[in-house]
Amino acid sequence: MSRPLHRGVSGIRNSGNSNDFWDSQVKDKAEKEDLDRNHPSDPSYSPLRFPFRLFCPDNSPSKYGTTEDGFTSDPFSVGSPRSRHKLTVLFLKFSLVLIVILALTGSFWWTLSISTMSRGHIFHGYRRLQEQLVSDLWDIGELSLGPSRMKEIELCPEESEYHIPCFNVSENLALGYSDGNEYDRLCGQGYKQSCLVLPPVNYKIPLRWPTGRDVIWVSNVKITGQEVFTSGSLTKRMMMLEEEQISFRSASLMFDGVEDYSHQIAEMIGLRNESNFVQAGVRTILDIGCGYGSFGAHLFSKQLLTMCIANYESSGSQVQLTLERGLPAMIGSFNSKQLPYPSLSFDMLHCARCGFDWDKKDGIFLIEVDRVLKPGGYFVWTSPLTNVQSFVRNKDMKKRWNFVRDFAENLCWELMSQQDETVLWKKTSKKNCYNSRKPGSGPPICSKGQDIESPYYRPLQNCIGGTHSRRWLPIEERPTWPSRSNLNKNELALYGLNSEELNEDTANYKTAVRNFWSLLSPLIFSDHPKRPGDEDPSPPYNMLRNVLDMNARYGGLNAALLEAGKSVWVMNVVPTSGPNYLPLILDRGYVGVLHDWCEAFPTYPRTYDMVHAEGLLSLETSQHRRCTMLDLFTEIDRVLRPEGWVIIRDTAPLVGSARALTTRLKWDARVVEIESNSNEKLLIFQKPFFKRQAS
């Protein structure tokens, strides 16, 4: 097992002996007698001697005897009692004036020093004291509850293998939610999970990328054979179900392959093929009801990043299978609430037989699509509803299609092309289009107070958002990928940043990634005599695939991993409790989401290979939070795959408290010193692979 990280004994050392005190007393007495002989009646000496006698009286028996009043006679007494009283009052006044002068002088110089020195150091020192206090209180609380509190966390029952807190359709139906609202997330105090989720009995470690993109283990997901072949999504049925595996393929007997489909979309835009999407300003795509991610899997090789969102599904989940393939996905529904993305976030939105009724609720769903779509971005919709030939037989379909077409026109979308069942619109790049509409046609523009740039599950708004944003810039005017990840000085000014800040963040993460990668080896959890990076080969470039950055800041970890050539994608999470740079992250060409870490993350258990959190503990402890560090770690354990890794960087006191909790979660953990920063430490741990016993 691992060696202790710290050793040491604290104590108090007492020097000297009892004779020292006795010798001191004899010496003081001799000096006093000598002083008495030398100054028997010096009046100039009396005022100096008197104050010290006043505050430090000699309690030893006097050799001078007593007066008639019973007081001790003293050769240092000054005149009558009245004169001594006046002298005392005079001395006290003088002392008070001196204290006031010293106080004012000290305050003046302190004020000058504050104006000239870095206030950041003072704040940093205060934060360190605050974090140390929080850490100490946490430790005291744990110890005060005794051994019962320090025991390992219990395992969840078998029915929790695929459970996601905040998503419970049956319970929402019982509470009266309907008309699609039962799929919405509902978080509260009763939705916290206080146990560890074990994988299914036959769970296997996913295959490495890119093999894992095309082949997954059936036992790792909750799906039936019937669900594989009865789904209505265009890209859902592009798979083969074998005995232990699900194999995905790009061709289907029912319709053209995803390659031909994406090629068709490119031609509708006016491009030669899908390889030219990047040149047209397209980098990030939001795929609504993505099936099992085949559209995004194909486009990934074209340097396009596709985020899949779909409703919560208890079985046959689109999101779960997409993540199992190593592709970006999260549970997301905008049936009643806005998505947790900023306005003007994506270059393209795609819906291929996604089952969404865009004509419902007076077109409010299309308004939300318009909000998250960048100026000049594209909306692609594939549905039997758009097939003109079917209108002859079905008048209702024609009516619904006409509503969507007219509503899109009132949103200032340009209908670029329509082929078979696929329609492609382009969002306007000009704000003045909204003012040129006929009065009363289409939804109004949101007021400045309504137009919140980064809403967090806010109710859907019946007005056009994003028009007040300083980030309104057409996609064709933005730098193409990968240049867009390095924003220039003028672009950074939109987010309140300068080039130096971003460059420093990028440089720090480049160094961090090099160091992290050498530490992601089981050797650091053994008594191996050497550091893993010294003699042993580094882990392979494709050791990880799905990475969750819990406090992404500017997206520096994402940028450094891509520059280092690692075959990963990163879910950049911006906590609601800290500064919001999610618009910057999305504009750089990455994917991310806003999230409150006191709530469950909208994903299934066992979906990430690595979780990274820098400064998150400091951020959370600085707030008056309604959750504990243990709640946070339990959620990390839920979303982390068996044998997955966690890297936490934070202040030494908080890392110490976090290290103490890892034993309760059965994690193998080590604390690593940071040579360049003695105030912070790394906590690296690996989640063990515990198997549930077959019943």
XYZ file of C-alpha atoms in Angstrom:
695
model
C 0.000 0.000 0.000
C 0.991 3.584 -0.246
C 3.395 5.208 2.130
C 2.315 8.041 4.345
C 2.755 11.380 2.633
C 3.688 13.363 5.704
C 5.523 12.460 8.847
C 6.311 14.682 11.786
C 5.771 15.313 15.500
C 4.814 18.627 16.948
C 5.647 19.550 20.532
C 6.931 22.192 22.956
C 10.487 22.289 24.214
C 11.119 23.739 27.718
C 14.628 25.076 28.411
C 16.338 26.025 31.721
C 15.595 24.808 35.286
C 14.073 25.969 38.577
C 17.339 27.542 39.771
C 17.175 30.131 36.972
C 14.238 31.824 38.588
C 15.843 31.851 42.052
C 19.122 33.281 40.703
C 17.179 35.993 38.908
C 15.394 37.020 42.078
C 18.660 37.265 44.069
C 20.271 39.275 41.300
C 17.345 41.728 41.104
C 17.372 42.239 44.863
C 21.105 43.009 44.892
C 20.735 45.487 42.029
C 17.879 47.224 43.851
C 19.903 47.630 47.077
C 22.823 49.003 45.098
C 20.458 51.423 43.365
C 19.096 52.554 46.741
C 22.568 53.396 47.973
C 23.471 55.350 44.819
C 20.234 57.403 44.653
C 18.954 57.877 48.209
C 17.353 61.242 47.612
C 17.713 62.210 43.966
C 14.499 64.077 43.127
C 15.161 63.776 39.401
C 15.125 60.041 39.728
C 11.809 59.779 41.569
C 9.457 60.613 38.661
C 11.160 57.943 36.546
C 11.050 55.316 39.189
C 7.498 55.984 40.280
C 5.660 54.913 37.159
C 7.287 51.504 37.160
C 6.433 51.099 40.815
C 2.872 52.096 40.004
C 2.299 49.390 37.371
C 4.742 46.806 38.694
C 4.584 47.034 42.487
C 6.964 45.095 44.595
C 5.026 42.662 46.704
C 7.998 41.541 48.775
C 8.161 42.603 52.438
C 9.517 46.119 52.838
C 12.685 46.750 54.810
C 11.702 50.319 55.522
C 9.000 49.643 58.035
C 5.592 51.255 58.222
C 4.229 54.694 58.982
C 1.619 55.651 61.493
C -1.096 55.171 58.883
C 0.022 51.617 58.336
C 1.520 52.211 54.857
C 5.021 51.190 54.006
C 7.579 53.940 54.095
C 9.483 54.309 50.843
C 12.616 56.354 50.121
C 11.184 56.957 46.603
C 7.911 58.540 47.771
C 7.468 62.066 46.445
C 6.138 64.701 48.813
C 2.687 64.444 50.271
C -0.103 62.115 49.059
C -1.702 65.106 47.243
C 1.454 65.769 45.227
C 1.738 62.091 44.348
C -1.874 62.112 43.132
C -1.237 65.132 40.876
C 1.853 63.475 39.484
C -0.106 60.321 38.698
C -2.836 62.242 36.872
C -0.199 64.181 34.927
C 1.537 60.991 33.901
C -1.693 59.358 32.763
C -2.586 62.385 30.630
C 0.866 62.368 29.084
C 0.582 58.646 28.334
C -2.831 59.082 26.739
C -1.600 61.864 24.448
C 1.414 59.760 23.468
C -0.780 56.772 22.640
C -3.076 58.892 20.459
C -0.108 60.363 18.571
C 1.412 56.926 17.980
C -1.935 55.542 16.838
C -2.510 58.345 14.345
C 1.032 58.049 13.009
C 0.741 54.287 12.611
C -2.627 54.602 10.889
C -1.213 57.189 8.492
C 1.739 55.033 7.486
C -0.465 51.942 7.206
C -2.789 53.822 4.841
C 0.164 54.860 2.694
C 1.453 51.296 2.574
C -1.964 50.001 1.504
C -2.073 52.486 -1.366
C 1.312 51.427 -2.642
C 1.518 47.710 -1.951
C -0.408 45.010 -3.808
C -3.833 44.545 -2.342
C -3.843 41.140 -3.987
C -1.332 39.858 -1.420
C -3.537 41.035 1.426
C -6.600 39.454 -0.091
C -4.660 36.273 -0.790
C -3.542 36.122 2.816
C -7.091 36.659 3.999
C -8.343 33.921 1.677
C -5.714 31.529 3.003
C -6.774 32.227 6.579
C -10.405 31.772 5.606
C -9.707 28.493 3.827
C -7.629 27.251 6.747
C -10.501 28.099 9.087
C -12.988 26.227 6.890
C -10.647 23.260 6.717
C -10.123 23.219 10.470
C -13.844 23.485 11.162
C -14.448 20.624 8.742
C -11.882 18.446 10.504
C -13.263 19.345 13.928
C -16.772 18.489 12.760
C -15.650 15.126 11.450
C -13.785 14.270 14.650
C -16.617 15.411 16.897
C -18.994 12.940 15.267
C -16.744 10.072 16.191
C -15.857 6.883 14.325
C -19.408 6.446 13.010
C -19.003 9.503 10.775
C -15.617 8.399 9.436
C -16.824 5.006 8.245
C -16.982 4.210 4.533
C -20.011 5.368 2.573
C -22.598 2.699 1.909
C -23.237 1.258 -1.532
C -26.392 2.168 -3.420
C -28.974 -0.548 -4.133
C -28.989 -2.263 -7.506
C -31.873 -0.148 -8.840
C -29.601 2.931 -8.627
C -27.142 1.654 -11.251
C -28.477 4.151 -13.818
C -30.079 6.653 -11.463
C -29.683 10.397 -12.063
C -30.737 12.722 -9.237
C -33.039 15.563 -10.356
C -34.551 13.397 -13.119
C -37.467 11.174 -12.132
C -40.247 11.010 -14.721
C -42.617 8.834 -12.668
C -42.277 11.079 -9.632
C -42.773 14.205 -11.744
C -45.945 12.695 -13.208
C -47.177 11.973 -9.687
C -46.558 15.633 -8.822
C -48.791 16.723 -11.680
C -46.223 17.537 -14.368
C -47.378 16.669 -17.894
C -47.284 17.803 -21.529
C -43.558 17.062 -21.708
C -42.712 18.876 -18.466
C -42.256 15.541 -16.715
C -38.864 15.273 -18.450
C -37.586 18.512 -16.916
C -34.978 18.440 -14.176
C -36.283 19.053 -10.687
C -33.605 19.519 -8.037
C -34.131 19.998 -4.324
C -32.854 18.942 -0.932
C -34.357 15.479 -1.309
C -32.503 14.786 -4.554
C -29.031 14.376 -3.089
C -27.437 10.968 -3.288
C -25.525 9.777 -0.226
C -24.336 6.385 -1.457
C -21.865 5.029 -3.998
C -23.249 3.737 -7.301
C -21.802 0.383 -8.348
C -21.632 -0.666 -12.001
C -23.777 -3.507 -13.342
C -22.643 -7.081 -12.740
C -21.143 -7.606 -16.210
C -19.718 -4.089 -16.644
C -16.488 -3.885 -18.655
C -13.974 -1.074 -19.049
C -14.825 0.747 -22.322
C -12.575 0.196 -25.319
C -10.086 2.935 -26.094
C -10.691 5.556 -28.723
C -11.138 5.290 -31.662
C -12.217 1.649 -31.325
C -14.697 2.608 -28.610
C -16.406 5.034 -30.999
C -17.685 2.118 -33.107
C -17.979 -0.699 -30.553
C -19.411 -0.594 -27.020
C -20.271 -3.284 -24.475
C -23.971 -4.102 -24.181
C -23.620 -4.649 -20.422
C -22.391 -1.065 -19.905
C -25.667 0.563 -20.986
C -29.327 0.016 -20.298
C -30.972 -0.915 -23.580
C -33.000 -3.768 -25.045
C -32.860 -5.238 -28.505
C -36.335 -3.971 -29.224
C -35.301 -0.408 -28.359
C -32.415 -0.630 -30.808
C -34.680 -1.354 -33.761
C -37.838 0.621 -32.933
C -36.395 4.105 -32.463
C -37.588 6.848 -34.789
C -34.394 8.945 -34.870
C -32.599 9.067 -38.197
C -29.204 8.119 -36.792
C -30.385 5.840 -33.997
C -30.710 2.639 -35.972
C -27.254 2.771 -37.534
C -25.995 -0.084 -35.380
C -25.804 -3.851 -35.093
C -26.637 -5.685 -31.872
C -24.376 -8.660 -31.261
C -24.046 -11.016 -28.310
C -21.918 -8.798 -26.048
C -21.354 -5.702 -28.157
C -23.164 -2.996 -30.072
C -21.382 -2.135 -33.312
C -22.183 1.160 -35.031
C -21.912 1.573 -38.760
C -22.389 4.452 -41.174
C -24.727 2.628 -43.531
C -28.288 1.413 -43.145
C -30.713 -0.553 -45.278
C -33.444 1.983 -44.477
C -31.798 5.193 -45.624
C -28.543 6.654 -46.903
C -25.555 6.569 -44.622
C -24.605 9.441 -42.326
C -21.745 10.329 -44.636
C -24.106 10.913 -47.546
C -26.484 12.780 -45.260
C -23.807 15.203 -44.001
C -22.597 15.629 -47.591
C -26.149 16.625 -48.574
C -26.262 19.285 -45.824
C -22.962 20.740 -47.036
C -24.305 21.017 -50.575
C -27.459 22.741 -49.318
C -25.244 25.410 -47.728
C -23.332 25.757 -50.977
C -20.220 23.818 -49.990
C -18.477 21.046 -51.861
C -18.693 18.566 -48.965
C -18.740 18.387 -45.175
C -14.976 18.911 -45.029
C -15.655 22.538 -45.933
C -17.901 23.224 -42.929
C -14.947 24.758 -41.078
C -14.208 27.152 -43.928
C -17.851 28.299 -43.766
C -17.421 29.249 -40.091
C -18.971 26.096 -38.600
C -17.144 24.474 -35.673
C -19.666 23.662 -32.889
C -22.993 21.921 -33.505
C -25.856 21.299 -31.084
C -27.530 18.032 -32.079
C -31.054 17.867 -30.618
C -32.285 14.299 -30.110
C -29.034 12.978 -31.534
C -29.957 9.314 -31.720
C -26.774 7.568 -30.669
C -24.361 10.204 -31.907
C -23.527 8.853 -35.372
C -23.853 12.299 -36.971
C -21.370 13.796 -34.504
C -19.063 10.763 -34.714
C -18.711 11.234 -38.458
C -18.176 15.000 -38.261
C -15.540 14.668 -35.529
C -13.022 13.591 -38.149
C -13.800 16.859 -39.982
C -12.695 18.959 -36.948
C -16.319 19.625 -35.991
C -17.466 19.290 -32.384
C -21.053 18.115 -31.907
C -22.856 18.302 -28.559
C -25.750 15.890 -28.223
C -28.725 16.806 -26.020
C -31.810 14.693 -25.407
C -34.451 14.112 -22.773
C -33.831 11.837 -19.819
C -34.630 8.227 -20.730
C -34.709 5.433 -18.177
C -33.745 2.886 -20.843
C -32.253 3.103 -24.312
C -30.865 6.551 -23.574
C -29.450 8.502 -26.484
C -27.208 10.478 -24.135
C -25.841 7.426 -22.340
C -24.937 5.530 -25.513
C -23.406 8.630 -27.099
C -21.177 9.212 -24.063
C -20.281 5.520 -23.970
C -18.973 5.969 -27.517
C -16.726 8.806 -26.349
C -18.777 11.654 -27.851
C -20.018 14.878 -26.189
C -23.526 14.592 -24.754
C -25.686 15.708 -21.829
C -29.297 15.488 -20.753
C -31.078 18.605 -21.911
C -34.701 19.520 -22.383
C -36.131 22.903 -23.276
C -39.767 21.936 -23.085
C -40.364 24.608 -20.433
C -36.944 26.046 -19.490
C -34.078 27.617 -21.373
C -30.969 25.555 -21.957
C -27.985 26.305 -19.655
C -26.012 27.808 -22.541
C -25.331 31.487 -23.230
C -27.014 33.266 -26.095
C -25.184 33.009 -29.449
C -23.368 29.781 -28.540
C -23.469 27.377 -31.514
C -22.704 27.631 -35.230
C -25.322 25.047 -36.208
C -28.343 23.324 -34.664
C -29.377 19.960 -36.044
C -32.582 17.954 -35.577
C -33.005 14.759 -37.589
C -36.313 13.080 -36.766
C -35.700 14.188 -33.212
C -39.371 13.957 -32.282
C -39.643 17.646 -31.443
C -42.873 19.392 -32.413
C -41.585 22.819 -33.431
C -45.065 24.143 -34.135
C -46.255 23.637 -30.539
C -46.619 26.362 -27.888
C -46.821 29.139 -30.485
C -43.274 28.556 -31.732
C -41.528 29.220 -28.408
C -39.121 26.296 -29.035
C -37.907 27.943 -32.243
C -37.284 31.144 -30.274
C -34.941 29.197 -27.968
C -33.159 27.746 -31.009
C -32.688 31.285 -32.315
C -31.279 32.420 -28.938
C -28.443 29.861 -28.794
C -27.645 30.111 -32.523
C -24.868 32.487 -33.566
C -25.608 35.199 -36.135
C -25.289 33.632 -39.567
C -25.618 30.142 -38.086
C -27.637 27.280 -39.577
C -30.673 25.308 -38.423
C -31.067 21.891 -40.103
C -34.335 20.017 -39.686
C -35.056 16.584 -41.148
C -38.613 15.343 -40.691
C -41.468 13.733 -42.668
C -43.377 16.930 -41.858
C -41.264 18.817 -44.393
C -41.940 16.402 -47.268
C -44.038 18.377 -49.758
C -45.299 15.242 -51.476
C -47.063 14.128 -48.297
C -49.115 17.338 -48.119
C -51.540 16.033 -50.733
C -52.525 13.158 -48.467
C -52.288 14.966 -45.108
C -53.667 18.482 -44.763
C -52.711 18.658 -41.072
C -49.028 18.126 -41.920
C -49.223 20.943 -44.461
C -50.743 23.274 -41.864
C -48.029 22.483 -39.354
C -45.281 22.947 -41.931
C -46.690 26.294 -43.017
C -46.655 27.496 -39.400
C -42.981 26.557 -38.924
C -41.983 28.099 -42.271
C -43.791 31.381 -41.580
C -42.545 31.590 -37.998
C -38.942 31.036 -39.126
C -39.360 33.875 -41.605
C -40.570 36.171 -38.802
C -37.412 35.235 -36.866
C -35.427 36.632 -39.800
C -34.261 33.189 -40.896
C -33.498 32.683 -44.570
C -34.778 29.426 -46.085
C -31.686 28.409 -48.048
C -32.654 24.994 -49.346
C -35.182 22.165 -49.068
C -34.409 18.647 -50.301
C -36.625 15.661 -49.632
C -37.265 15.717 -45.887
C -34.420 18.101 -44.990
C -34.798 21.874 -44.652
C -31.949 24.334 -43.968
C -32.325 27.884 -42.622
C -29.704 30.558 -42.025
C -30.100 32.999 -39.131
C -29.769 36.661 -40.000
C -26.456 38.424 -39.445
C -28.074 41.862 -39.295
C -29.928 43.175 -36.267
C -31.884 45.716 -38.306
C -33.842 42.853 -39.859
C -35.981 42.638 -36.725
C -36.999 46.284 -37.000
C -37.897 45.930 -40.672
C -40.577 43.308 -40.010
C -44.237 44.158 -40.351
C -45.779 45.400 -37.082
C -47.166 42.522 -35.044
C -45.435 39.843 -37.104
C -43.308 37.469 -35.107
C -42.080 37.649 -31.515
C -40.745 40.969 -30.181
C -37.110 41.673 -29.274
C -36.330 41.061 -25.612
C -35.750 44.126 -23.490
C -32.317 44.587 -21.989
C -33.577 43.305 -18.643
C -35.051 40.168 -20.240
C -32.055 39.482 -22.463
C -29.897 37.603 -19.952
C -26.772 36.327 -21.691
C -26.253 33.189 -19.574
C -29.554 31.942 -18.125
C -29.595 28.952 -15.788
C -32.718 26.874 -16.436
C -34.856 30.003 -16.659
C -38.416 29.653 -18.030
C -38.631 29.957 -21.816
C -39.012 33.530 -23.019
C -41.423 34.564 -25.764
C -39.053 37.187 -27.178
C -35.925 37.210 -29.352
C -32.767 37.152 -27.218
C -29.105 37.841 -27.834
C -29.593 41.110 -29.685
C -28.122 43.170 -26.812
C -24.973 41.048 -26.599
C -21.598 42.567 -27.441
C -20.744 39.162 -28.947
C -23.090 39.611 -31.926
C -20.680 38.676 -34.722
C -21.579 36.598 -37.808
C -19.858 33.223 -38.033
C -18.394 34.068 -41.434
C -16.565 37.034 -39.864
C -15.024 34.971 -37.069
C -11.621 33.297 -37.477
C -11.993 29.705 -38.626
C -10.962 26.734 -36.528
C -8.370 26.245 -35.069
C -7.418 29.943 -35.202
C -10.570 30.937 -33.327
C -9.302 29.245 -30.156
C -6.677 32.010 -29.867
C -8.678 35.205 -29.628
C -7.019 38.522 -30.418
C -6.806 41.564 -28.161
C -10.018 43.184 -29.400
C -12.000 39.954 -29.077
C -10.758 39.340 -25.532
C -11.833 42.846 -24.541
C -15.452 41.725 -25.012
C -14.987 39.391 -22.032
C -13.036 41.821 -19.867
C -9.718 40.050 -20.463
C -6.373 40.968 -21.975
C -3.918 38.886 -23.972
C -1.501 38.518 -21.069
C -4.123 36.832 -18.881
C -5.092 34.298 -21.536
C -1.473 33.610 -22.526
C -0.496 33.033 -18.914
C -3.441 30.675 -18.422
C -2.514 28.770 -21.579
C 1.155 28.470 -20.592
C 0.273 27.223 -17.110
C -2.003 24.520 -18.474
C 0.552 23.400 -21.047
C 2.941 22.711 -18.204
C 0.195 21.139 -16.117
C -0.844 18.731 -18.880
C 2.732 17.509 -19.299
C 2.959 16.879 -15.565
C -0.528 15.385 -15.262
C 0.011 12.870 -18.003
C 3.107 11.410 -16.369
C 1.189 11.015 -13.103
C -1.748 9.098 -14.594
C -0.238 5.735 -13.817
C -0.994 3.195 -11.085
C 2.681 3.375 -10.095
C 2.051 6.478 -8.001
C -0.178 4.394 -5.740
C 2.487 1.796 -5.032
C 5.788 1.986 -3.188
C 7.598 2.403 -6.465
C 11.025 3.990 -5.834
C 10.957 6.345 -8.826
C 8.603 8.901 -10.307
C 6.446 7.475 -13.112
C 7.692 9.970 -15.693
C 11.401 9.293 -15.101
C 11.925 5.774 -16.408
C 8.521 4.380 -17.242
C 6.807 5.320 -20.509
C 3.991 7.842 -20.267
C 0.423 6.591 -20.643
C -0.781 6.371 -24.268
C -2.233 9.458 -25.924
C -5.676 7.787 -26.059
C -5.747 6.647 -22.440
C -8.562 9.125 -21.786
C -11.466 10.243 -23.914
C -14.247 11.945 -21.918
C -12.869 14.685 -19.654
C -14.921 16.800 -17.222
C -13.397 20.122 -16.126
C -15.458 21.220 -13.116
C -14.067 24.780 -12.996
C -13.002 25.529 -16.555
C -12.279 29.288 -16.234
C -11.110 30.235 -19.792
C -10.958 26.669 -21.179
C -7.184 26.446 -20.698
C -7.134 22.706 -19.928
C -9.133 22.014 -23.101
C -6.707 24.064 -25.201
C -3.614 22.440 -23.679
C -4.921 18.874 -24.165
C -5.690 19.529 -27.833
C -2.316 21.172 -28.444
C -0.586 18.200 -26.812
C -2.291 15.897 -29.324
C -4.435 14.013 -26.808
C -7.493 12.342 -28.293
C -9.942 13.842 -25.821
C -12.941 16.127 -25.693
C -13.619 18.274 -22.632
C -16.909 19.217 -21.015
C -16.029 22.704 -19.754
C -18.233 23.453 -16.750
C -18.504 26.972 -15.373
C -19.856 26.971 -11.785
C -22.731 29.334 -11.086
C -20.888 30.416 -7.929
C -17.924 31.931 -9.786
C -17.006 34.238 -12.682
C -18.811 33.331 -15.887
C -16.461 32.893 -18.842
C -18.651 30.298 -20.578
C -19.342 32.655 -23.538
C -15.570 32.903 -24.053
C -15.169 29.103 -23.923
C -17.892 28.530 -26.504
C -16.593 31.298 -28.759
C -13.176 29.606 -28.715
C -14.750 26.553 -30.355
C -15.172 24.325 -27.304
C -18.283 22.944 -25.603
C -19.397 23.652 -22.069
C -22.283 24.348 -19.744
C -23.263 26.410 -16.716
C -23.841 24.326 -13.569
C -24.450 24.531 -9.823
C -22.256 21.897 -8.173
C -24.659 21.572 -5.251
C -26.906 19.807 -7.774
C -26.422 16.594 -9.739
C -24.746 17.006 -13.116
C -27.125 16.155 -16.015
C -25.459 12.933 -17.072
C -25.675 9.215 -16.414
C -23.391 7.307 -14.016
C -19.974 6.212 -15.288
C -19.604 8.630 -18.211
C -16.207 10.374 -17.707
C -12.658 9.012 -17.784
C -11.125 11.966 -15.928
C -12.422 14.767 -13.726
C -10.353 17.901 -13.209
C -11.007 20.634 -10.649
C -8.631 23.533 -10.074
C -9.652 26.011 -7.386
C -13.159 24.564 -7.120
C -12.892 23.763 -3.412
C -11.747 27.319 -2.668
C -14.570 28.695 -4.782
C -17.227 26.587 -3.098
C -16.004 27.143 0.475
C -15.941 30.903 -0.065
C -19.697 30.785 -0.652
C -22.423 30.078 1.872
C -23.152 26.766 0.250
C -25.966 24.348 0.967
C -23.823 21.303 0.267
C -20.656 19.763 1.715
C -17.385 18.575 0.267
C -18.629 15.026 0.740
C -21.698 15.765 -1.398
C -19.389 17.053 -4.138
C -17.137 13.987 -3.996
C -20.099 11.594 -4.027
C -21.278 13.241 -7.253
C -17.776 12.950 -8.744
C -17.800 9.241 -7.921
C -21.177 8.851 -9.651
C -20.116 10.365 -12.991
C -16.611 8.813 -12.990
C -15.959 5.518 -14.726
C -14.320 2.653 -12.799
C -10.535 3.085 -12.958
C -11.113 6.723 -13.894
C -8.922 9.552 -12.595
C -9.513 12.717 -10.609
C -7.042 15.615 -10.366
C -7.770 18.332 -7.824
C -5.545 21.371 -7.414
C -6.219 23.698 -4.520
C -4.793 25.226 -1.355
C -2.913 22.918 0.980
C -5.492 23.023 3.838
C -8.394 22.163 1.531
C -6.441 19.418 -0.196
C -5.677 17.982 3.243
C -9.368 17.910 4.116
C -10.209 16.377 0.748
C -7.539 13.709 1.216
C -9.129 12.670 4.496
C -12.452 12.081 2.730
C -11.072 9.808 0.008
C -10.850 6.844 2.370
C -14.592 7.044 2.978
C -15.209 6.746 -0.771
C -12.703 3.885 -1.152
C -10.520 5.941 -3.494
C -6.782 5.347 -3.933
C -5.317 8.811 -3.427
C -1.987 10.590 -3.231
C -1.047 14.179 -2.464
C 1.606 15.616 -4.788
C 3.665 18.698 -3.983
C 3.820 21.527 -6.529
C 7.386 22.780 -6.756
C 6.487 26.166 -8.240
C 3.783 26.907 -5.651
C 4.165 25.950 -2.010
C 0.684 27.239 -1.154
C -1.103 24.693 -3.347
C -1.048 20.922 -3.743
C -2.383 18.286 -6.101
C -4.712 15.529 -4.995
C -4.708 12.690 -7.512
C -6.813 9.605 -7.075
C -8.159 6.712 -9.058
C -11.577 5.181 -8.632
C -11.294 1.436 -8.022
C -13.293 -1.067 -10.037
C -15.689 -2.700 -7.598
C -18.005 -5.314 -9.050
C -21.435 -6.106 -7.729
C -21.859 -9.753 -6.897
C -24.339 -11.583 -9.099
C -27.499 -12.428 -7.198
